[in-house]
Amino acid sequence: MKKSIFMVLSVLVIAAMLASCAPAATPAPTQAPTKAPEKQLVFAAVVKSIAFNWFKRLEEGVLQFGKDYGVKAFMEGPSQVDSAQQVAIIENLIAQGVDAICNVPYGVPENEPAQKKAMDAGIIVIGHEAATAHEGTLHYDVEAFDNCAYGEEMMKELAKRTGEEGKYIQFVGSLTNASHNEWQDCAKAYAEKNYPKMQFIAKYESKEDQEVAYNTMKDVLRTHPDIKGVLGSAAGDVVGAGRAIEEAGLQDKIAVVGTSITSYAGELLKTGAVDLAMAWDPATAGYACMVVAYKLIKGEQITDGMDLGVPGYEKIILRKGVNGVPVIYGSAWIKIDASNMDKYPF
């Protein structure tokens, strides 16, 4: 009996020893914690009109930014320039909950309430051609260059072609377009200071419409047949004026200088009806606008002298606009004439 008990105990001890030497049971696999995917950022550019070649080129920059930064970026705008329609687009983007809006307002004051509403909704709002915006209606405005210096340069180019004398007129897209008016006001002030024989006649509103500029120029030729110079602001201004001048056979007597691009003014640059198109690449401006919004969303500060990583915006100048909005200036103006227009095929 004692032997039997001893054997049973021995078996139990051996079993216990074997159990203690057995490898630990493999823990049930648990799913590795996964990081929630970051929400894709959505950036929208709102422009004066999607029908303009200028803004089609800007869209190229916006789309390229989207590819480079992994952001859903797109452009919207009215089929014709209209601040009310721009405001309606911004209201719709606010409802969609986009992360950033880059707005190129037709009229700065008309767009400000919608821009502020977007900011209040937590959306980053960057302006372009809106340096006169009031503080609190944009996070930043992005300008391709110092507007006053651009206007003065435009006047220097015109004066060079008129012998620094004679009557001249100006076109702006609208009388509330901040950039256009700053260019032309500075051009006029520069002429008054440096070219006393140049005579300012009037500033005309083209409503960003070539036909308006064309018909206005025909009226000017009737009223002032001795006109010697034209300055344009909207991309179609010099085109409309150049057409009227060419039809009158006066392309060798009247100098036409102003903002435009090859796709608008190319043929008239070849004939000499437009002497010089000054501009900046809308694609780089659109791209730079998006980069500023991206940096703000990522918590980065915008500082004077910083490099946005965009041609013409490698060393930005940061200033406060006349109405308080912070303005970023690049150094991105270009000059296009018949000799170099192939370099700027947009």
Coordinates of C-alpha atoms in Angstrom, one line a residue:
M1 CA 0.0 0.0 0.0
K2 CA 2.7 2.4 1.0
K3 CA 4.5 1.5 -2.3
S4 CA 1.4 2.3 -4.3
I5 CA 1.0 5.7 -2.6
F6 CA 4.7 6.4 -3.2
M7 CA 4.4 5.7 -6.9
V8 CA 1.3 7.9 -7.3
L9 CA 3.1 10.8 -5.7
S10 CA 6.1 10.3 -7.9
V11 CA 4.0 10.4 -11.0
L12 CA 2.4 13.7 -9.8
V13 CA 5.8 15.2 -9.0
I14 CA 7.2 14.3 -12.4
A15 CA 4.2 15.7 -14.2
A16 CA 4.5 18.9 -12.3
M17 CA 8.2 19.2 -13.2
L18 CA 7.4 18.5 -16.9
A19 CA 4.7 21.2 -16.8
S20 CA 7.1 23.8 -15.3
C21 CA 9.7 23.1 -18.1
A22 CA 7.2 23.3 -20.9
P23 CA 7.4 26.5 -23.0
A24 CA 4.9 29.2 -22.2
A25 CA 1.8 29.1 -24.3
T26 CA 2.1 31.4 -27.3
P27 CA 0.0 34.5 -26.5
A28 CA -2.9 35.0 -28.8
P29 CA -1.9 37.4 -31.5
T30 CA -3.1 40.9 -30.9
Q31 CA -3.6 43.4 -33.6
A32 CA -0.8 46.0 -33.6
P33 CA -2.1 49.4 -32.8
T34 CA -2.7 51.3 -36.0
K35 CA -2.3 55.0 -36.4
A36 CA -5.5 56.6 -37.7
P37 CA -4.8 57.9 -41.2
E38 CA -4.5 61.6 -41.4
K39 CA -7.4 63.3 -43.0
Q40 CA -6.5 64.5 -46.5
L41 CA -6.3 68.2 -46.6
V42 CA -8.6 70.0 -49.1
F43 CA -7.5 73.3 -50.6
A44 CA -9.5 75.4 -53.0
A45 CA -8.5 78.3 -55.2
V46 CA -11.2 80.7 -56.1
V47 CA -10.5 83.0 -59.0
K48 CA -12.1 85.8 -60.8
S49 CA -13.2 83.7 -63.8
I50 CA -12.3 80.2 -64.9
A51 CA -12.7 81.3 -68.5
F52 CA -9.5 83.3 -68.4
N53 CA -6.2 81.8 -69.7
W54 CA -4.5 83.6 -66.9
F55 CA -6.4 81.5 -64.3
K56 CA -6.1 78.3 -66.3
R57 CA -2.4 78.8 -65.9
L58 CA -2.9 79.5 -62.2
E59 CA -4.8 76.2 -62.0
E60 CA -1.7 74.3 -63.3
G61 CA 0.2 75.6 -60.2
V62 CA -2.7 74.6 -57.9
L63 CA -2.9 71.1 -59.3
Q64 CA 0.9 70.7 -59.2
F65 CA 0.9 71.7 -55.5
G66 CA -1.7 69.1 -54.8
K67 CA 0.5 66.4 -56.4
D68 CA 3.6 67.5 -54.6
Y69 CA 2.1 67.9 -51.2
G70 CA -0.5 65.1 -51.2
V71 CA -3.3 67.6 -50.8
K72 CA -6.6 67.6 -52.7
A73 CA -6.4 70.9 -54.5
F74 CA -8.7 72.4 -57.0
M75 CA -9.8 75.6 -58.5
E76 CA -13.3 77.2 -58.9
G77 CA -14.6 80.4 -60.2
P78 CA -17.4 82.1 -62.1
S79 CA -17.6 81.8 -65.8
Q80 CA -17.6 85.6 -65.9
V81 CA -16.0 88.0 -63.4
D82 CA -18.5 88.7 -60.7
S83 CA -17.8 89.3 -57.0
A84 CA -21.3 88.0 -56.0
Q85 CA -20.6 84.7 -57.6
Q86 CA -17.2 84.5 -56.0
V87 CA -18.9 85.0 -52.6
A88 CA -21.4 82.3 -53.4
I89 CA -18.5 79.9 -54.2
I90 CA -16.8 80.7 -50.9
E91 CA -20.0 80.2 -49.0
N92 CA -20.3 76.8 -50.6
L93 CA -16.7 75.9 -49.8
I94 CA -17.3 76.8 -46.2
A95 CA -20.3 74.4 -46.1
Q96 CA -18.1 71.7 -47.6
G97 CA -15.6 72.2 -44.8
V98 CA -12.5 72.7 -46.9
D99 CA -9.2 73.3 -45.0
A100 CA -7.9 76.3 -47.0
I101 CA -9.1 78.8 -49.6
C102 CA -6.9 80.9 -51.8
N103 CA -9.0 83.7 -53.1
V104 CA -8.2 86.1 -56.0
P105 CA -11.0 88.6 -55.6
Y106 CA -12.4 90.6 -58.4
G107 CA -13.4 93.3 -55.9
V108 CA -11.5 93.2 -52.6
P109 CA -14.2 94.8 -50.4
E110 CA -17.0 92.7 -51.8
N111 CA -15.2 89.5 -50.9
E112 CA -14.1 90.4 -47.4
P113 CA -17.2 89.4 -45.5
A114 CA -17.2 85.9 -47.0
Q115 CA -13.5 85.6 -46.4
K116 CA -14.0 86.5 -42.7
K117 CA -16.8 84.0 -42.4
A118 CA -14.5 81.3 -43.7
M119 CA -11.8 82.3 -41.2
D120 CA -14.4 82.2 -38.4
A121 CA -15.2 78.7 -39.5
G122 CA -11.6 77.7 -39.0
I123 CA -10.5 77.8 -42.6
I124 CA -7.2 79.2 -43.6
V125 CA -7.8 82.0 -46.1
I126 CA -5.1 83.4 -48.3
G127 CA -5.6 86.2 -50.8
H128 CA -3.8 87.0 -54.0
E129 CA -4.0 90.5 -55.6
A130 CA -5.7 91.7 -52.4
A131 CA -3.1 93.7 -50.6
T132 CA -5.6 96.3 -49.5
A133 CA -7.8 93.8 -47.6
H134 CA -8.7 94.7 -44.0
E135 CA -7.0 93.0 -41.1
G136 CA -9.0 90.0 -40.1
T137 CA -10.4 89.2 -43.5
L138 CA -7.3 87.2 -44.7
H139 CA -4.6 85.3 -42.9
Y140 CA -2.1 86.5 -45.5
D141 CA -2.1 88.1 -49.0
V142 CA 0.4 86.8 -51.5
E143 CA 1.8 89.2 -54.1
A144 CA 4.2 88.3 -56.9
F145 CA 6.1 91.5 -56.2
D146 CA 5.9 95.0 -54.7
N147 CA 3.0 96.5 -56.4
C148 CA 4.3 100.1 -56.4
A149 CA 7.6 99.0 -57.9
Y150 CA 5.8 97.1 -60.6
G151 CA 3.7 100.2 -61.5
E152 CA 6.8 102.3 -61.6
E153 CA 8.6 99.8 -63.8
M154 CA 5.6 99.8 -66.2
M155 CA 5.8 103.6 -66.5
K156 CA 9.6 103.5 -67.1
E157 CA 8.9 101.1 -70.0
L158 CA 6.2 103.3 -71.4
A159 CA 8.2 106.5 -71.1
K160 CA 11.1 104.8 -72.9
R161 CA 8.9 104.2 -75.8
T162 CA 7.2 107.6 -75.9
G163 CA 10.3 109.7 -75.5
E164 CA 9.2 110.6 -72.0
E165 CA 6.4 112.9 -73.3
G166 CA 2.8 113.0 -74.6
K167 CA -0.6 112.0 -73.5
Y168 CA -1.3 108.6 -71.9
I169 CA -4.2 106.7 -70.4
Q170 CA -4.5 103.8 -68.0
F171 CA -6.8 100.8 -67.8
V172 CA -7.7 98.9 -64.6
G173 CA -9.9 95.8 -64.4
S174 CA -12.1 97.5 -61.9
L175 CA -11.9 100.6 -59.7
T176 CA -12.0 98.4 -56.6
N177 CA -9.2 96.0 -57.7
A178 CA -6.5 96.8 -55.2
S179 CA -3.5 95.7 -57.1
H180 CA -4.5 97.2 -60.5
N181 CA -5.1 100.6 -58.9
E182 CA -1.9 100.5 -56.9
W183 CA 0.1 99.8 -60.0
Q184 CA -1.5 102.6 -61.9
D185 CA -1.4 105.1 -59.1
C186 CA 2.3 104.5 -58.5
A187 CA 2.9 104.7 -62.3
K188 CA 1.2 108.0 -62.4
A189 CA 3.0 109.3 -59.4
Y190 CA 6.3 108.2 -60.9
A191 CA 5.6 110.0 -64.1
E192 CA 4.6 113.2 -62.4
K193 CA 7.9 113.2 -60.5
N194 CA 10.2 112.0 -63.4
Y195 CA 8.5 112.8 -66.7
P196 CA 7.0 116.3 -66.6
K197 CA 6.2 116.2 -70.3
M198 CA 3.9 113.2 -69.9
Q199 CA 0.3 114.1 -69.6
F200 CA -2.2 111.8 -67.8
I201 CA -5.6 111.8 -69.4
A202 CA -7.8 109.3 -67.5
K203 CA -8.0 105.9 -65.8
Y204 CA -10.6 103.6 -67.4
E205 CA -12.3 100.5 -66.0
S206 CA -12.2 97.6 -68.5
K207 CA -14.3 95.3 -66.3
E208 CA -11.7 92.6 -67.2
D209 CA -13.3 92.5 -70.6
Q210 CA -11.2 92.9 -73.8
E211 CA -14.3 94.2 -75.7
V212 CA -14.8 97.0 -73.1
A213 CA -11.1 97.9 -73.4
Y214 CA -11.4 97.8 -77.2
N215 CA -14.4 100.0 -77.4
T216 CA -13.0 102.4 -74.8
M217 CA -9.8 102.7 -76.8
K218 CA -11.7 103.5 -80.0
D219 CA -13.5 106.3 -78.1
V220 CA -10.1 107.6 -76.8
L221 CA -8.7 107.7 -80.3
R222 CA -11.6 109.8 -81.4
T223 CA -11.3 112.2 -78.4
H224 CA -7.5 112.2 -78.2
P225 CA -6.1 111.4 -81.7
D226 CA -2.6 112.5 -80.4
I227 CA -2.5 110.0 -77.6
K228 CA 1.0 108.4 -77.3
G229 CA 0.8 105.8 -74.6
V230 CA -1.5 103.2 -73.0
L231 CA -0.9 101.3 -69.7
G232 CA -3.0 98.2 -69.0
S233 CA -3.6 96.2 -65.8
A234 CA -6.0 93.3 -66.5
A235 CA -4.5 90.7 -68.9
G236 CA -6.9 91.7 -71.7
D237 CA -6.5 95.5 -71.4
V238 CA -3.6 95.8 -73.7
V239 CA -5.1 93.3 -76.1
G240 CA -8.3 95.3 -76.4
A241 CA -6.4 98.6 -76.7
G242 CA -3.9 97.0 -79.1
R243 CA -6.7 95.8 -81.4
A244 CA -8.2 99.3 -81.7
I245 CA -4.8 100.8 -82.3
E246 CA -3.9 98.3 -84.9
E247 CA -7.2 98.8 -86.7
A248 CA -6.5 102.5 -86.8
G249 CA -3.0 101.9 -88.2
L250 CA -1.4 103.6 -85.3
Q251 CA 0.7 100.8 -83.9
D252 CA 3.9 102.6 -84.7
K253 CA 2.7 105.9 -83.1
I254 CA 1.2 104.7 -79.8
A255 CA 3.1 102.7 -77.2
V256 CA 1.1 100.0 -75.3
V257 CA 2.6 98.5 -72.2
G258 CA 0.8 96.5 -69.5
T259 CA 0.1 93.3 -67.7
S260 CA -0.7 90.4 -70.0
I261 CA 0.6 87.0 -71.1
T262 CA 1.6 85.4 -74.4
S263 CA -1.6 83.5 -75.0
Y264 CA -3.5 86.8 -74.9
A265 CA -1.1 89.3 -76.4
G266 CA 1.2 87.1 -78.5
E267 CA -0.1 88.0 -81.9
L268 CA -0.2 91.7 -81.1
L269 CA 3.3 91.6 -79.7
K270 CA 4.4 90.2 -83.1
T271 CA 2.7 93.0 -85.0
G272 CA 3.9 95.7 -82.6
A273 CA 0.4 96.8 -81.6
V274 CA 1.4 95.8 -78.1
D275 CA 4.9 96.7 -77.2
L276 CA 5.5 95.0 -73.9
A277 CA 3.5 92.5 -71.8
M278 CA 4.5 92.6 -68.1
A279 CA 3.4 89.8 -65.9
W280 CA 4.2 87.1 -63.4
D281 CA 3.6 83.4 -63.9
P282 CA 0.1 82.7 -62.5
A283 CA 1.1 79.1 -61.9
T284 CA 3.9 80.0 -59.4
A285 CA 1.6 82.5 -57.7
G286 CA -1.1 79.9 -57.2
Y287 CA 1.4 77.4 -56.0
A288 CA 2.9 79.9 -53.5
C289 CA -0.5 80.8 -52.2
M290 CA -1.2 77.1 -51.4
V291 CA 2.2 76.7 -49.8
V292 CA 1.5 79.5 -47.4
A293 CA -1.8 77.9 -46.4
Y294 CA -0.1 74.6 -46.0
K295 CA 2.6 76.0 -43.7
L296 CA -0.1 77.7 -41.5
I297 CA -2.0 74.5 -41.2
K298 CA 1.1 72.7 -40.2
G299 CA 1.8 75.3 -37.5
E300 CA 4.8 77.0 -39.3
Q301 CA 5.3 80.7 -39.0
I302 CA 5.7 82.9 -42.1
T303 CA 8.7 85.1 -41.6
D304 CA 10.4 87.9 -43.5
G305 CA 13.1 86.5 -45.8
M306 CA 11.9 82.9 -45.8
D307 CA 12.0 80.6 -48.8
L308 CA 8.7 79.2 -49.9
G309 CA 10.4 76.8 -52.3
V310 CA 8.7 78.4 -55.3
P311 CA 10.6 80.3 -58.1
G312 CA 10.3 84.0 -57.4
Y313 CA 9.4 83.4 -53.8
E314 CA 12.8 82.3 -52.5
K315 CA 13.3 85.3 -50.2
I316 CA 9.9 86.8 -49.4
I317 CA 9.3 90.3 -48.0
L318 CA 6.7 90.4 -45.3
R319 CA 4.9 93.7 -44.8
K320 CA 1.6 95.0 -43.4
G321 CA -0.9 96.2 -46.0
V322 CA -2.5 99.6 -45.9
N323 CA -5.5 98.2 -44.2
G324 CA -3.7 95.9 -41.9
V325 CA -3.6 92.5 -43.6
P326 CA -0.1 90.9 -43.7
V327 CA 1.2 90.8 -47.2
I328 CA 3.9 88.5 -48.6
Y329 CA 5.8 89.9 -51.6
G330 CA 7.9 87.8 -54.0
S331 CA 10.2 89.0 -56.7
A332 CA 8.5 87.3 -59.7
W333 CA 7.8 89.8 -62.4
I334 CA 8.6 89.0 -66.0
K335 CA 8.7 91.0 -69.2
I336 CA 7.5 89.5 -72.5
D337 CA 8.0 91.0 -75.9
A338 CA 8.2 89.7 -79.5
S339 CA 11.8 88.6 -78.9
N340 CA 11.3 86.3 -75.9
M341 CA 7.6 85.3 -76.0
D342 CA 8.6 81.7 -76.8
K343 CA 10.0 81.4 -73.3
Y344 CA 6.6 82.0 -71.8
P345 CA 4.2 79.7 -73.6
F346 CA 1.1 80.4 -71.5

